[in-house]
């Protein structure tokens, strides 16, 4: 499982899409888990779940964070299936509208001893 996580982590940090949503993410250490699920990323997930922002700009405003950093976190979390980003072209214009969603109510953490 550690190998699968490393492949998923490498793809996510490289900005690549993971082929399908990951139902289980395994970490080799608590440090890796804390890096991936940082307090800011957990707050981002909760904000999407609770406030349902209509765009990354709106999300960044709600979080009072830099848009570029929020975009990077959104891409990483999307690549492993923790959030979903739905795109649509509005009114035939080239400007994309993005809708963010979190389709679960809980992230469960199990620690093996």
XYZ file of C-alpha atoms in Angstrom:
113
model
C 0.000 0.000 0.000
C 2.878 2.364 0.669
C 3.937 1.936 -2.960
C 0.442 2.896 -4.175
C 0.458 5.970 -1.967
C 3.885 7.028 -3.221
C 2.699 6.745 -6.832
C -0.449 8.710 -6.010
C 1.531 11.335 -4.069
C 4.038 11.710 -6.922
C 1.223 12.185 -9.443
C -0.589 14.652 -7.175
C 2.474 16.762 -6.402
C 3.410 16.725 -10.089
C 0.034 18.193 -11.007
C -1.065 15.019 -12.783
C -4.520 13.528 -12.555
C -4.771 10.255 -10.670
C -6.725 7.808 -12.874
C -9.587 7.342 -10.423
C -10.647 8.579 -7.024
C -8.703 6.926 -4.250
C -10.861 5.448 -1.518
C -7.925 4.664 0.757
C -4.779 6.710 1.094
C -1.957 5.156 3.098
C 0.919 7.016 4.702
C 4.272 5.647 5.845
C 4.454 8.076 8.747
C 2.400 10.582 10.670
C 4.681 13.276 9.256
C 3.632 12.372 5.681
C -0.023 12.361 6.719
C 0.331 15.773 8.391
C 2.028 17.188 5.297
C -0.720 15.912 2.995
C -3.693 16.697 5.246
C -2.372 19.959 6.633
C -4.666 22.128 8.761
C -5.078 24.511 5.788
C -6.138 21.689 3.439
C -8.586 20.306 5.992
C -10.022 23.821 6.414
C -10.275 24.077 2.616
C -12.200 20.772 2.434
C -14.549 21.863 5.227
C -15.158 25.239 3.591
C -16.085 23.598 0.286
C -18.348 21.137 2.112
C -20.091 23.748 4.276
C -20.149 26.949 2.204
C -20.125 25.499 -1.332
C -18.124 28.292 -3.009
C -18.866 28.841 -6.694
C -15.252 29.423 -7.711
C -11.674 29.141 -6.552
C -11.596 32.933 -6.175
C -14.623 32.787 -3.877
C -13.023 29.914 -1.938
C -9.754 31.843 -1.535
C -11.720 34.862 -0.292
C -13.640 32.757 2.227
C -10.382 31.216 3.460
C -8.539 34.563 3.393
C -5.704 32.852 1.502
C -3.753 33.597 -1.663
C -5.599 32.346 -4.767
C -2.481 30.673 -6.191
C -1.940 28.606 -3.029
C -5.620 27.654 -2.889
C -5.490 26.602 -6.561
C -2.480 24.361 -5.864
C -4.229 22.738 -2.893
C -7.426 22.257 -4.920
C -5.487 20.544 -7.730
C -3.711 18.216 -5.308
C -6.859 17.281 -3.402
C -8.766 16.836 -6.666
C -6.063 14.549 -8.068
C -6.582 12.042 -5.239
C -10.375 12.329 -5.262
C -10.893 14.293 -2.039
C -12.638 17.135 -3.860
C -14.319 17.382 -7.234
C -14.002 20.275 -9.639
C -16.739 20.526 -12.263
C -16.028 22.755 -15.231
C -18.490 24.305 -17.638
C -18.315 26.959 -20.304
C -20.800 29.721 -19.588
C -22.642 31.428 -22.420
C -20.320 30.161 -25.157
C -17.508 32.276 -23.771
C -14.044 30.870 -23.335
C -14.098 31.716 -19.635
C -14.574 28.595 -17.573
C -16.859 28.377 -14.561
C -15.687 25.990 -11.867
C -17.873 24.370 -9.230
C -16.149 22.691 -6.299
C -17.731 19.904 -4.287
C -16.995 17.514 -1.453
C -19.274 14.482 -1.617
C -18.610 12.977 1.807
C -19.040 13.941 5.445
C -16.042 12.276 7.050
C -12.370 11.467 6.615
C -11.442 8.526 8.792
C -7.935 8.056 10.135
C -6.725 4.617 11.231
C -3.319 4.206 12.829
C -1.734 0.762 12.947
C 0.529 0.041 15.899
